[in-house]
Short mmCIF file of C-alpha atoms and ligand atoms in Angstrom, two decimals:
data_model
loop_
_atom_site.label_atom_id
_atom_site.label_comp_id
_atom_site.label_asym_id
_atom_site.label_seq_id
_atom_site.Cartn_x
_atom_site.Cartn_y
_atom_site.Cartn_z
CA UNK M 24 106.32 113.81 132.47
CA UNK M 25 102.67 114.76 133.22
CA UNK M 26 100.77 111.79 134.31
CA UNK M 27 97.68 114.14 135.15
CA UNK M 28 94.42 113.16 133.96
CA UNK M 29 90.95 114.63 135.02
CA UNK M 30 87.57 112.99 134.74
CA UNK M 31 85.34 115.54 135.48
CA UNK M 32 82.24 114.17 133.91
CA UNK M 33 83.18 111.52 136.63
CA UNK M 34 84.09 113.24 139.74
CA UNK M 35 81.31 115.74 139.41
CA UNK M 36 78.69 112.71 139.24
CA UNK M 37 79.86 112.45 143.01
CA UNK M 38 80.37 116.04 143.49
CA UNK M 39 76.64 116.70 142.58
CA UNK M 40 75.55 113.76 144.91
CA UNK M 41 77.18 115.25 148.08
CA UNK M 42 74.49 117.19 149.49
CA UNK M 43 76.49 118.93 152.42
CA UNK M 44 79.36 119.62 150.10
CA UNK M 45 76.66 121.48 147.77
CA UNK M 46 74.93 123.42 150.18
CA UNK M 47 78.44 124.88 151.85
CA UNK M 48 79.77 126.28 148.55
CA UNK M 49 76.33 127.83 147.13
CA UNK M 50 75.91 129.57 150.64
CA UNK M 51 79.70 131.34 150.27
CA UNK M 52 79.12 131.42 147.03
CA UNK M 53 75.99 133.34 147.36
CA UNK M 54 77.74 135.53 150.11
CA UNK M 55 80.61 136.44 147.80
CA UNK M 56 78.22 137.35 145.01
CA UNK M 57 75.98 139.56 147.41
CA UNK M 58 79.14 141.49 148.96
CA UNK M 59 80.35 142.22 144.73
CA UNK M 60 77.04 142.93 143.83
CA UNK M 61 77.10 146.09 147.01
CA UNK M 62 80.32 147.09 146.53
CA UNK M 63 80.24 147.60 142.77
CA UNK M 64 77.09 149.37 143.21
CA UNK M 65 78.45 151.96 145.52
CA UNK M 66 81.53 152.88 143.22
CA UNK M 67 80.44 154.89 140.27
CA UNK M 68 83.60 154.44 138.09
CA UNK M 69 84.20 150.53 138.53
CA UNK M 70 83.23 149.79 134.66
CA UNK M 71 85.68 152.16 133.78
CA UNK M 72 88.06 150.96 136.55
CA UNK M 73 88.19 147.14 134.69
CA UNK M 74 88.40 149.24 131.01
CA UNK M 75 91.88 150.15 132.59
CA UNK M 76 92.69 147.19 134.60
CA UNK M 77 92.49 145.02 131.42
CA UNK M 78 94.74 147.55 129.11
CA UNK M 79 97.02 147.62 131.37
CA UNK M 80 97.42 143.87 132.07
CA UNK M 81 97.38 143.63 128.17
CA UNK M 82 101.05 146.09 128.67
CA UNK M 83 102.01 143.26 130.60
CA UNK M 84 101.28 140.21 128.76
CA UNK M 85 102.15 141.94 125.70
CA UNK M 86 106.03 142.80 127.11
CA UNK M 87 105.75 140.12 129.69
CA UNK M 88 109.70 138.43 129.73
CA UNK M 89 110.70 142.25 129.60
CA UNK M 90 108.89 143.37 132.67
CA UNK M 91 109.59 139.89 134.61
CA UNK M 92 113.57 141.22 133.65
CA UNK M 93 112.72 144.34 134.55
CA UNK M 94 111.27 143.33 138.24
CA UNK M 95 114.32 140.91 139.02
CA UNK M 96 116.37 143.71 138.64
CA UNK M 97 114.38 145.86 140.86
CA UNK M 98 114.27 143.65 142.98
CA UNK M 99 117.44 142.65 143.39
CA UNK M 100 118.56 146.08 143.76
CA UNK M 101 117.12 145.85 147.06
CA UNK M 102 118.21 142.91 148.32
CA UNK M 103 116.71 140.17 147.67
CA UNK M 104 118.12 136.65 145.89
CA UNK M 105 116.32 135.82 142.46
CA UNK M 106 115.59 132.43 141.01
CA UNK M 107 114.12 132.05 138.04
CA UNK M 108 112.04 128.87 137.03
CA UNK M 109 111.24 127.00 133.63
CA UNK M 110 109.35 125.25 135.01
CA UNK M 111 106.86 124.03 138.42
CA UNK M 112 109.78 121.04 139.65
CA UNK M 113 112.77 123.71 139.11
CA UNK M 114 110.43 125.75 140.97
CA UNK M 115 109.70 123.55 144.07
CA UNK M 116 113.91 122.29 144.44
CA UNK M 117 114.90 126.19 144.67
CA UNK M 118 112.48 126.63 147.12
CA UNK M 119 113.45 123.61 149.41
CA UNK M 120 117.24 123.99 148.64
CA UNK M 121 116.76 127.34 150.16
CA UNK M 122 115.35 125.93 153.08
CA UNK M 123 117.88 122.53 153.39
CA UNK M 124 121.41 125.02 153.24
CA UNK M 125 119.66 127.48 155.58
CA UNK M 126 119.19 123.84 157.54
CA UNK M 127 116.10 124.60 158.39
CA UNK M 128 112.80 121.82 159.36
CA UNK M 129 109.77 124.15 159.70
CA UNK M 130 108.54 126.76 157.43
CA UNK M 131 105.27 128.42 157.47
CA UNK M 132 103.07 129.42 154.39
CA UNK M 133 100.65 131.98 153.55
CA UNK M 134 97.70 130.96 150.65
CA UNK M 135 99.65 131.33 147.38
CA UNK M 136 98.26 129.17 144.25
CA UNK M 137 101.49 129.18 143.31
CA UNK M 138 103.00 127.20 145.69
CA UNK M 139 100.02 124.24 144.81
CA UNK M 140 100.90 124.95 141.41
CA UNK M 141 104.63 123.49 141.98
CA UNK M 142 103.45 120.94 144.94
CA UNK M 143 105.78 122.42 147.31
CA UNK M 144 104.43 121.06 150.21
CA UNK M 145 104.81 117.76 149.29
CA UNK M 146 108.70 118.53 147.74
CA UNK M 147 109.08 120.50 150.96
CA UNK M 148 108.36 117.50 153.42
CA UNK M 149 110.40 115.12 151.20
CA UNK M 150 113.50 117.19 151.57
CA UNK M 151 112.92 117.23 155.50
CA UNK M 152 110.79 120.53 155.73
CA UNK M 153 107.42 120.92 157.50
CA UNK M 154 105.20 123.24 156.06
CA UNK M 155 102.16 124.85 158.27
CA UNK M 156 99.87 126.32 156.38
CA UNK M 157 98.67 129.81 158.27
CA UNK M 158 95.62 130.81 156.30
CA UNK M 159 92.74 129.28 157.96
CA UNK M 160 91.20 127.70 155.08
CA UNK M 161 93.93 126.28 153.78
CA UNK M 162 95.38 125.37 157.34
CA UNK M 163 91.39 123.18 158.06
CA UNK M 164 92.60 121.53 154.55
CA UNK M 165 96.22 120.57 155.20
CA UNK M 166 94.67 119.15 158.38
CA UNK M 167 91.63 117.44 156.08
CA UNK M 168 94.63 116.39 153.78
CA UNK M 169 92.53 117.77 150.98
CA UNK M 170 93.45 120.17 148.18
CA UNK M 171 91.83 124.28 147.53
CA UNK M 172 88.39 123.87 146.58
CA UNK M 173 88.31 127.78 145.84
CA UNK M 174 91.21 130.08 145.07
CA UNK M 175 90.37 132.43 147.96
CA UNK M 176 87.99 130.08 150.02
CA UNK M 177 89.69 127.00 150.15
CA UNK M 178 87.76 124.84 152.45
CA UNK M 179 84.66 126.14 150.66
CA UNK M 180 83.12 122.92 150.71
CA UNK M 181 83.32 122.39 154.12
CA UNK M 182 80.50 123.27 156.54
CA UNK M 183 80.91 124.14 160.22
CA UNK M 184 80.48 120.47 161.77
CA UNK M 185 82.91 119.35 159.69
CA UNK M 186 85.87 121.50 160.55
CA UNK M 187 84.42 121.09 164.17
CA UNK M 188 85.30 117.54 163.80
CA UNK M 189 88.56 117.78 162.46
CA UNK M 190 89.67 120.46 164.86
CA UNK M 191 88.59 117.76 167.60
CA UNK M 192 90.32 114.96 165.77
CA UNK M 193 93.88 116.71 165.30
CA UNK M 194 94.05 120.09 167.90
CA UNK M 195 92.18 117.97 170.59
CA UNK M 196 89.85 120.88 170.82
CA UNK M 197 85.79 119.99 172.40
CA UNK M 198 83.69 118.67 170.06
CA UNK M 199 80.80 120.94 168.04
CA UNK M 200 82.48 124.07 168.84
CA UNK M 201 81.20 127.45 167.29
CA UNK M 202 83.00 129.33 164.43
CA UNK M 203 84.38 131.94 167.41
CA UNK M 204 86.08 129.51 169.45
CA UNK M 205 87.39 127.14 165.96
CA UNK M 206 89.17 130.60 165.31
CA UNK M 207 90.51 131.21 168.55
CA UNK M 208 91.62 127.47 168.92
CA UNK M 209 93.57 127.76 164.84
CA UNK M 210 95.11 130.95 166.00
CA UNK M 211 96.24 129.24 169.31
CA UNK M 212 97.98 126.73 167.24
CA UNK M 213 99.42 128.70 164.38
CA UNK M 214 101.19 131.38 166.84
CA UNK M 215 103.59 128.54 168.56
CA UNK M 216 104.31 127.50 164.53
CA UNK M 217 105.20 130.97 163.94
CA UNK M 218 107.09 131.83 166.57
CA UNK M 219 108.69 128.56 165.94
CA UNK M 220 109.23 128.75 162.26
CA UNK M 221 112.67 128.93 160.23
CA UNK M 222 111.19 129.60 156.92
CA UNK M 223 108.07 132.25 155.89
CA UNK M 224 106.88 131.24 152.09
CA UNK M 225 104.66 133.72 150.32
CA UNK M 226 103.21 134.06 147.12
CA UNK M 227 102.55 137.56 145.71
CA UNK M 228 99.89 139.04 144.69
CA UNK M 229 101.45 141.59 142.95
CA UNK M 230 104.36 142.33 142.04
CA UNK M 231 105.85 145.92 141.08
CA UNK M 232 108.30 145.65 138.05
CA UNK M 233 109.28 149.50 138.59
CA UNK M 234 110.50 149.24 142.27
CA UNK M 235 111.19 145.44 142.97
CA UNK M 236 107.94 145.24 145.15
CA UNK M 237 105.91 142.59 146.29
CA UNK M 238 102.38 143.25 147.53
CA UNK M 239 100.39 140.87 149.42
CA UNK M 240 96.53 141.08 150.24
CA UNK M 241 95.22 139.02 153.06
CA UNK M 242 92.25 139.64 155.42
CA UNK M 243 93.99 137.28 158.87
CA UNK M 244 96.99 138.79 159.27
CA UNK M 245 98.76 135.53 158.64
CA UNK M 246 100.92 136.98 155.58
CA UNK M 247 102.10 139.67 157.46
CA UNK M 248 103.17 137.37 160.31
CA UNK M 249 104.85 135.15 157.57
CA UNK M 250 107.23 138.12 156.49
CA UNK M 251 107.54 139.42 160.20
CA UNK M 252 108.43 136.52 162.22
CA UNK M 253 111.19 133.89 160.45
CA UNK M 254 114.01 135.48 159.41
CA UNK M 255 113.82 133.95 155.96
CA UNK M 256 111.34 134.55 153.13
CA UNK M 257 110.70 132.24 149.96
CA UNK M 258 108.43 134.21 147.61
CA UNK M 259 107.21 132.33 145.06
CA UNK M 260 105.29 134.17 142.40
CA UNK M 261 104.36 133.20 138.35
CA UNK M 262 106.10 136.16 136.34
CA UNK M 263 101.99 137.23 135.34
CA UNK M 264 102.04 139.21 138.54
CA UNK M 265 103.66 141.54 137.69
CA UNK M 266 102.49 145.05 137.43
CA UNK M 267 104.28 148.26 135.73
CA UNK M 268 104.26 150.92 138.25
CA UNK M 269 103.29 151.26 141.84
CA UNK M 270 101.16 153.96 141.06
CA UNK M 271 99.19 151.25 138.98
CA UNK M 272 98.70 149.67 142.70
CA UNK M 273 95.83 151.17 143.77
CA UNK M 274 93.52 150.35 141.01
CA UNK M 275 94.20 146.80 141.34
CA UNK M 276 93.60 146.52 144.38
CA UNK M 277 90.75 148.10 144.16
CA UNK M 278 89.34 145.75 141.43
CA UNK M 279 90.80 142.46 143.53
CA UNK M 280 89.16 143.07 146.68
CA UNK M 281 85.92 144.21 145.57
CA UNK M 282 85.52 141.24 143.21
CA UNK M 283 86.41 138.72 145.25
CA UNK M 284 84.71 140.02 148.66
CA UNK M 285 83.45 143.30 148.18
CA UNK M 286 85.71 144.72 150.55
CA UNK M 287 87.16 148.60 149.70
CA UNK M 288 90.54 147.43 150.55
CA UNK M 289 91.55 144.02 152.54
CA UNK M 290 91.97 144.13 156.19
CA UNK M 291 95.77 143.44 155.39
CA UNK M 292 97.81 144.82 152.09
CA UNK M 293 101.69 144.11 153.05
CA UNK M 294 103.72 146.01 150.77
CA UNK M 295 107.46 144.31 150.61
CA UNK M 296 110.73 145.83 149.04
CA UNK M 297 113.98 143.70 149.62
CA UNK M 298 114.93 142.43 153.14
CA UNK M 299 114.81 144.37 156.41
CA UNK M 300 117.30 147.19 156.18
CA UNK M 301 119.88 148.76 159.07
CA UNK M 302 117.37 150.41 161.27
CA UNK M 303 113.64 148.46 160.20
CA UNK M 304 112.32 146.73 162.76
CA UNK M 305 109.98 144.41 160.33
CA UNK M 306 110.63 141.93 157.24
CA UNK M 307 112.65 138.74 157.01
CA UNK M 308 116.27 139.41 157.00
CA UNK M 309 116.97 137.21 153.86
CA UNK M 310 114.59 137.40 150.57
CA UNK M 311 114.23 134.70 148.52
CA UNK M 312 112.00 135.64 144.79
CA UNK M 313 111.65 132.31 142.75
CA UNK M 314 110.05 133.80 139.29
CA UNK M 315 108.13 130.92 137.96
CA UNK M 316 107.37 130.88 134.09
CA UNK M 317 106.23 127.37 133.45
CA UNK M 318 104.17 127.92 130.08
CA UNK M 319 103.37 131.79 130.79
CA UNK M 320 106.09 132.93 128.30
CA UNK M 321 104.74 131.17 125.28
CA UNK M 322 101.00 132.08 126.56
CA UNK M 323 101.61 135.23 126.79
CA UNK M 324 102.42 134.91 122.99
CA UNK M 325 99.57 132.84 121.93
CA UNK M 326 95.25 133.30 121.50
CA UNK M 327 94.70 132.81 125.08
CA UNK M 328 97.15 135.80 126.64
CA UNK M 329 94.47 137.28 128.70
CA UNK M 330 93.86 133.94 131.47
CA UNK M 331 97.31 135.45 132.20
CA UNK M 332 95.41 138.82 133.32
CA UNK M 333 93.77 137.02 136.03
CA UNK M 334 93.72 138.75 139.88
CA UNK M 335 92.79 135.05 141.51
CA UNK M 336 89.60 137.18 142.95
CA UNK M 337 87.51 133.86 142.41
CA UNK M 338 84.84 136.20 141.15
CA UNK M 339 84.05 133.95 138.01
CA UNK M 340 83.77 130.52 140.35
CA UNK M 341 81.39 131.97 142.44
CA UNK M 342 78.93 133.08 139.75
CA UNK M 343 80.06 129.86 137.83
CA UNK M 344 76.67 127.78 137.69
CA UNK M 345 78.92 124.50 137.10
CA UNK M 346 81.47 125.55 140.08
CA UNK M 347 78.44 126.21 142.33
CA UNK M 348 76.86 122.59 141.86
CA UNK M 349 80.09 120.47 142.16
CA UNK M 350 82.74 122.82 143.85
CA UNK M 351 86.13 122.54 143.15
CA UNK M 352 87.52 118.92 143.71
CA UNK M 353 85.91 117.98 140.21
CA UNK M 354 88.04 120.01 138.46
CA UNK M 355 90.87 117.85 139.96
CA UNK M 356 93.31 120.57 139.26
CA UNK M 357 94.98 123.89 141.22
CA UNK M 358 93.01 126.19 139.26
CA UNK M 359 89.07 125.67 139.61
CA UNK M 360 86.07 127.08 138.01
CA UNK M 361 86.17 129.21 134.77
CA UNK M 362 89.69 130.34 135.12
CA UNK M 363 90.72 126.73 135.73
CA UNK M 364 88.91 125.25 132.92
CA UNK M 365 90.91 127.57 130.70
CA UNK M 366 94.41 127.85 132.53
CA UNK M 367 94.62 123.93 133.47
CA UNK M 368 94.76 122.38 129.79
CA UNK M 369 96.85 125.48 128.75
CA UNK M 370 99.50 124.80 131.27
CA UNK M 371 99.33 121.37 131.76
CA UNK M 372 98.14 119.94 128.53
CA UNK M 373 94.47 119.12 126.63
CA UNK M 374 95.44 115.26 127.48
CA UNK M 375 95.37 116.19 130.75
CA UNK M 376 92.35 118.00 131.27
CA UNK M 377 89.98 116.55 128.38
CA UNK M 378 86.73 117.54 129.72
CA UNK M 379 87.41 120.96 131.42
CA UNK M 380 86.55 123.10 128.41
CA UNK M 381 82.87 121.29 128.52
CA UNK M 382 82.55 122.27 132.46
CA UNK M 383 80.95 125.32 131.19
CA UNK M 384 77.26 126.42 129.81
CA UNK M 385 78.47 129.45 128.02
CA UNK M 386 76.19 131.53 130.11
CA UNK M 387 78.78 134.17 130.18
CA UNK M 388 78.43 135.04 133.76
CA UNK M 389 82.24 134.80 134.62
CA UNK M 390 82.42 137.06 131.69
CA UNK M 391 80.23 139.68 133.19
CA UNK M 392 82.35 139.43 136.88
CA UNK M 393 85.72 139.47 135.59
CA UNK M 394 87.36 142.73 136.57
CA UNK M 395 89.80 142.63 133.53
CA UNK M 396 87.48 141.24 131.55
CA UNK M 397 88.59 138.00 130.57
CA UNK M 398 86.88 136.49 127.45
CA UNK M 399 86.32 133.34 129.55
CA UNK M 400 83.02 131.95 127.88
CA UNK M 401 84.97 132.86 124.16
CA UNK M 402 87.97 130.61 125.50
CA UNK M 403 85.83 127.66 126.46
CA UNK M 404 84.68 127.94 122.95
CA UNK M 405 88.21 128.09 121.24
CA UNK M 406 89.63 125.39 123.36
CA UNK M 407 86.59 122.90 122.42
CA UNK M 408 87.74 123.83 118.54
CA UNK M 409 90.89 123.04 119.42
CA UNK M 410 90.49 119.78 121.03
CA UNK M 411 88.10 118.44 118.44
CA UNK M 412 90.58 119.65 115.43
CA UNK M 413 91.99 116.40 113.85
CA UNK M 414 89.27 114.77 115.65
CA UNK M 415 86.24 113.83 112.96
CA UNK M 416 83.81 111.51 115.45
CA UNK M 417 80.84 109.57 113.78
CA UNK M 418 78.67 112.03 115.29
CA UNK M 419 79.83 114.94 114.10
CA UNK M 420 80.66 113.31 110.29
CA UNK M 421 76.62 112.11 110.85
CA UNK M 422 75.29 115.29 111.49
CA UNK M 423 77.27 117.02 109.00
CA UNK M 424 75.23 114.41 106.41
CA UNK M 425 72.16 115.54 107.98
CA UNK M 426 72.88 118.97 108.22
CA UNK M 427 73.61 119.17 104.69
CA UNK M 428 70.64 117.21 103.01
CA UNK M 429 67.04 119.40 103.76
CA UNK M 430 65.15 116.01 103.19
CA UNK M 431 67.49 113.78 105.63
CA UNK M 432 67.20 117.26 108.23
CA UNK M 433 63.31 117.03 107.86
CA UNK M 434 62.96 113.37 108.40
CA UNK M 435 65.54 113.72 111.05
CA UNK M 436 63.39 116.28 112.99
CA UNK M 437 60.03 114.24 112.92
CA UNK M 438 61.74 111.44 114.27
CA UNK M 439 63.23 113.78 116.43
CA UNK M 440 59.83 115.01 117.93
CA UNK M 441 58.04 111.45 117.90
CA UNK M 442 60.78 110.29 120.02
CA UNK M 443 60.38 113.78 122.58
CA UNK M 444 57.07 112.97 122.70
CA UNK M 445 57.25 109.64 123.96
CA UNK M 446 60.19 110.36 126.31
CA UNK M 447 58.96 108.94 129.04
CA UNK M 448 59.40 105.35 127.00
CA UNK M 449 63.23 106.07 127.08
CA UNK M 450 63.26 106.50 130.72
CA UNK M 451 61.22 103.92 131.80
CA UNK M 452 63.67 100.97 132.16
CA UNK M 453 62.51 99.29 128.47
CA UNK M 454 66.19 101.05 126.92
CA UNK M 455 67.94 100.99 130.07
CA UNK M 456 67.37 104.46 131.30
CA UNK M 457 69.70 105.49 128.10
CA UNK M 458 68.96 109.47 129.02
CA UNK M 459 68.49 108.78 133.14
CA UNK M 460 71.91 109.84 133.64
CA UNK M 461 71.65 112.96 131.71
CA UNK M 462 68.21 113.41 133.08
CA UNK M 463 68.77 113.46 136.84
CA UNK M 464 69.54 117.03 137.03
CA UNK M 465 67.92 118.49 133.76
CA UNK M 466 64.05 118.44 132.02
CA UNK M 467 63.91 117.29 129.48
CA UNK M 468 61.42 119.16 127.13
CA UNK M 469 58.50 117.36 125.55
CA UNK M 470 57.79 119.23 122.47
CA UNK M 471 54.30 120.84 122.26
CA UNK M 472 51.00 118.98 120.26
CA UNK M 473 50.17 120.53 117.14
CA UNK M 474 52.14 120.91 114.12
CA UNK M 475 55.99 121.72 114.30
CA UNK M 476 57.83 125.03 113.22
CA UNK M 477 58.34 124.40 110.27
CA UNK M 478 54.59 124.40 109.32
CA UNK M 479 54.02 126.76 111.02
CA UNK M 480 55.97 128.63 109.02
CA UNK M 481 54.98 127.93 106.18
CA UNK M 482 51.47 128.95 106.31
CA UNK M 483 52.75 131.73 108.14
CA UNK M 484 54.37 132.46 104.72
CA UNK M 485 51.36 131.56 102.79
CA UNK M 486 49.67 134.21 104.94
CA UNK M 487 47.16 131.58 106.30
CA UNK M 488 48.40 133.12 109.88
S1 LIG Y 729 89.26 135.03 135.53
FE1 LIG Y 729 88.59 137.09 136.19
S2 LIG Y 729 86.88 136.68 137.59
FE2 LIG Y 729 88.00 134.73 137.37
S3 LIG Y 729 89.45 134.72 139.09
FE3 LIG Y 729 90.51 135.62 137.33
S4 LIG Y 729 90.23 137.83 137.50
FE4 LIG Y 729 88.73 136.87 138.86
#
């Protein structure tokens, strides 16, 4: 049963108030747009480059149970075990059965936004298992015992001194250390818990339905480690990763990396097909594929196919103005920012995530950075239809009345400007502050002496203008 429910008119009050939190995701924010801005500028053929990005995904969503078939298979064929998931708790007790017959108690974890999608951490450590998280980020938030913030900067929110302080809190490290030696002391750490470790779980972050590969980008190292050093590998990937062909691999990549951090390539692209062979001296010796589906089938059949397109590149958050000014604990959900106000109420229900599909001004920003070109702002739009169909508020039956009568509209607009006009009555205390709240981080606009448009119109009609 889903017993989610987000209040993110609520939580981004709070959001909004934190001042450090603020200033820490505008400044990578900023960074990430900058880095986009110079590596799209330098590539001549990028527009083109998300033309073909996006018909190709639209292959995918538009066959996607037959390629998902079509990668098991492939993938089988070299070696590997496949599960296949309805749904994100079928998902999570594959994953730690896998782990409680192999009788393991530590696994390791590259990012994957899958994994958060099923909770496996927390299904993990009830069946016995403990999970290290290896990407820094997410390893400063495990420690924080915090959720991602950002789908590739998960401790987004947090500034230097912060992670200084938990670093000195749980590694015992000096206090106020600099960003060199927090590095050096994580990697210290997180090479005795791979050496150590039973279990390496990966997400993908693409996966090749014509040779049963999986592809993972990652700029530490830490995913490669993951596959390298236990003998066992969990991957757990949502069947819209797939790809057709591995000659398709190159142009997403391309896309990915220079969205999300203007890189050319990542400093790490581990290409996996099937466990170590006779003879290799890398890879895990057992591979473990759990093919998650929970709600992608019948979205992939439905108005809102392309949020299954999405390359996680976290290219629409950062030029998101609502992600930049309350980061990504508002959302209260996996998937934050543009992507996540669409993909959270689509896979876990409207109920769930009332407010997410108002998180958003319609500037049509995230539209602009999406390298496959995701009709973001458009799906903000269809979901608010949606959730208001059936619904008929007072205000909406009122202004349809209004709306509908020119001398109720024109008596409704005068009133409308004499009450502008005196704004400063409504904020002063005598109401209550009834528009502080919506005030505090927006003008609002006094309308301008003289007569109104309408008049104005008029004579302009009359040719008195
Ligand atoms: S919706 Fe587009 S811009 Fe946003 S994360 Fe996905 S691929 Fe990137």
């Amino acid at each position: 049963m889903n017993d989610r429910h987000n209040n993110f008119r609520k939580a981004s009050v709070s959001a909004v108030a934190d001042e450090v939190l603020g200033a820490a995701v505008r400044k990578t924010a900023e960074l990430f747009v900058s880095m986009r801005a110079a590596s799209i500028a330098e590539f001549a053929g990028f527009e083109d480059l998300r033309d073909w990005g996006r018909s190709r995904k639209l292959e995918v969503s538009g066959r996607l149970e037959e390629f998902a078939l079509e990668f098991a298979n492939r993938v089988e064929a070299a070696g590997a075990i496949v599960h296949f998931a309805h749904d994100a708790a079928e998902a999570a007790d594959i994953a730690a059965g896998i782990a409680v017959k192999q009788g393991a108690c530590t696994a390791v974890k590259s990012k994957s936004m899958t994994a958060e999608e099923i909770s496996l951490n927390e299904v993990m450590m009830q069946a016995g298992v403990t999970v290290t998280e290896t990407d820094l980020g997410e390893y400063i938030i495990q420690l924080a015992g915090e959720k991602p913030s950002h789908i590739i900067a998960p401790a987004i929110h947090k500034d230097r001194n912060q992670v200084a302080q938990l670093f000195h809190r749980f590694l015992g490290t000096a206090p106020g250390l600099d960003v060199d030696s927090l590095v050096r002391a994580a990697r210290k750490t997180l090479r005795d818990r791979f050496l150590a470790a039973e279990i390496g779980i990966t997400g993908a972050n693409f996966a090749v339905a014509e040779t049963g590969t999986l592809v993972l980008v990652t700029n530490e190292g830490n995913g490669r480690m993951t596959t390298t050093l236990p003998p066992v590998q969990i991957a757990i990937m949502g069947i819209d990763k797939i790809i057709p062909k591995i000659s398709d691999l190159p142009g997403f990549l391309t896309l990915l990396t220079r969205s999300a951090t203007g890189q050319t390539i990542s400093s790490y692209v581990t290409i996996i097909t099937g466990p170590r062979k006779p003879g290799e001296e890398e890879g895990p010796e057992v591979l473990h594929v759990v093919l998650l589906d929970n709600g992608r089938s019948p979205l992939a059949r439905g108005p809102f196919r392309e949020i299954l397109h999405c390359l996680h590149c976290g290219a629409c958050l950062n030029h998101c103005p609502v992600y930049r000014a309350v980061g990504g604990h508002a959302y209260e959900s996996v998937y934050t920012g543009p992507m996540g106000d669409v993909l959270s109420p689509l896979l876990w229900g409207m109920k769930a995530y009332p407010d997410l599909p108002d998180a958003c001004t319609l500037c049509g920003r995230c539209a602009e950075a999406c390298p496959v070109r995701i009709p973001l702002p458009e799906y903000h739009r269809k979901l608010r239809i949606l959730r208001a169909e059936g619904q008929t508020p007072w205000t909406a039956g009122a202004s349809g009345a209004i709306g509908a009568n020119p001398l109720l509209y024109r008596a409704n607009l005068g009133l409308l400007r004499q009450i502008l006009a005196h704004h400063k009555w409504l904020l002063n205390g005598r109401t209550g502050g009834a528009l502080e709240a919506w005030t505090t981080c927006r003008e609002l606009p006094r309308p301008k002496a003289g007569p109104g448009f309408r008049a104005w119109w008029g004579d302009r009609e009359r040719g008195r203008l």
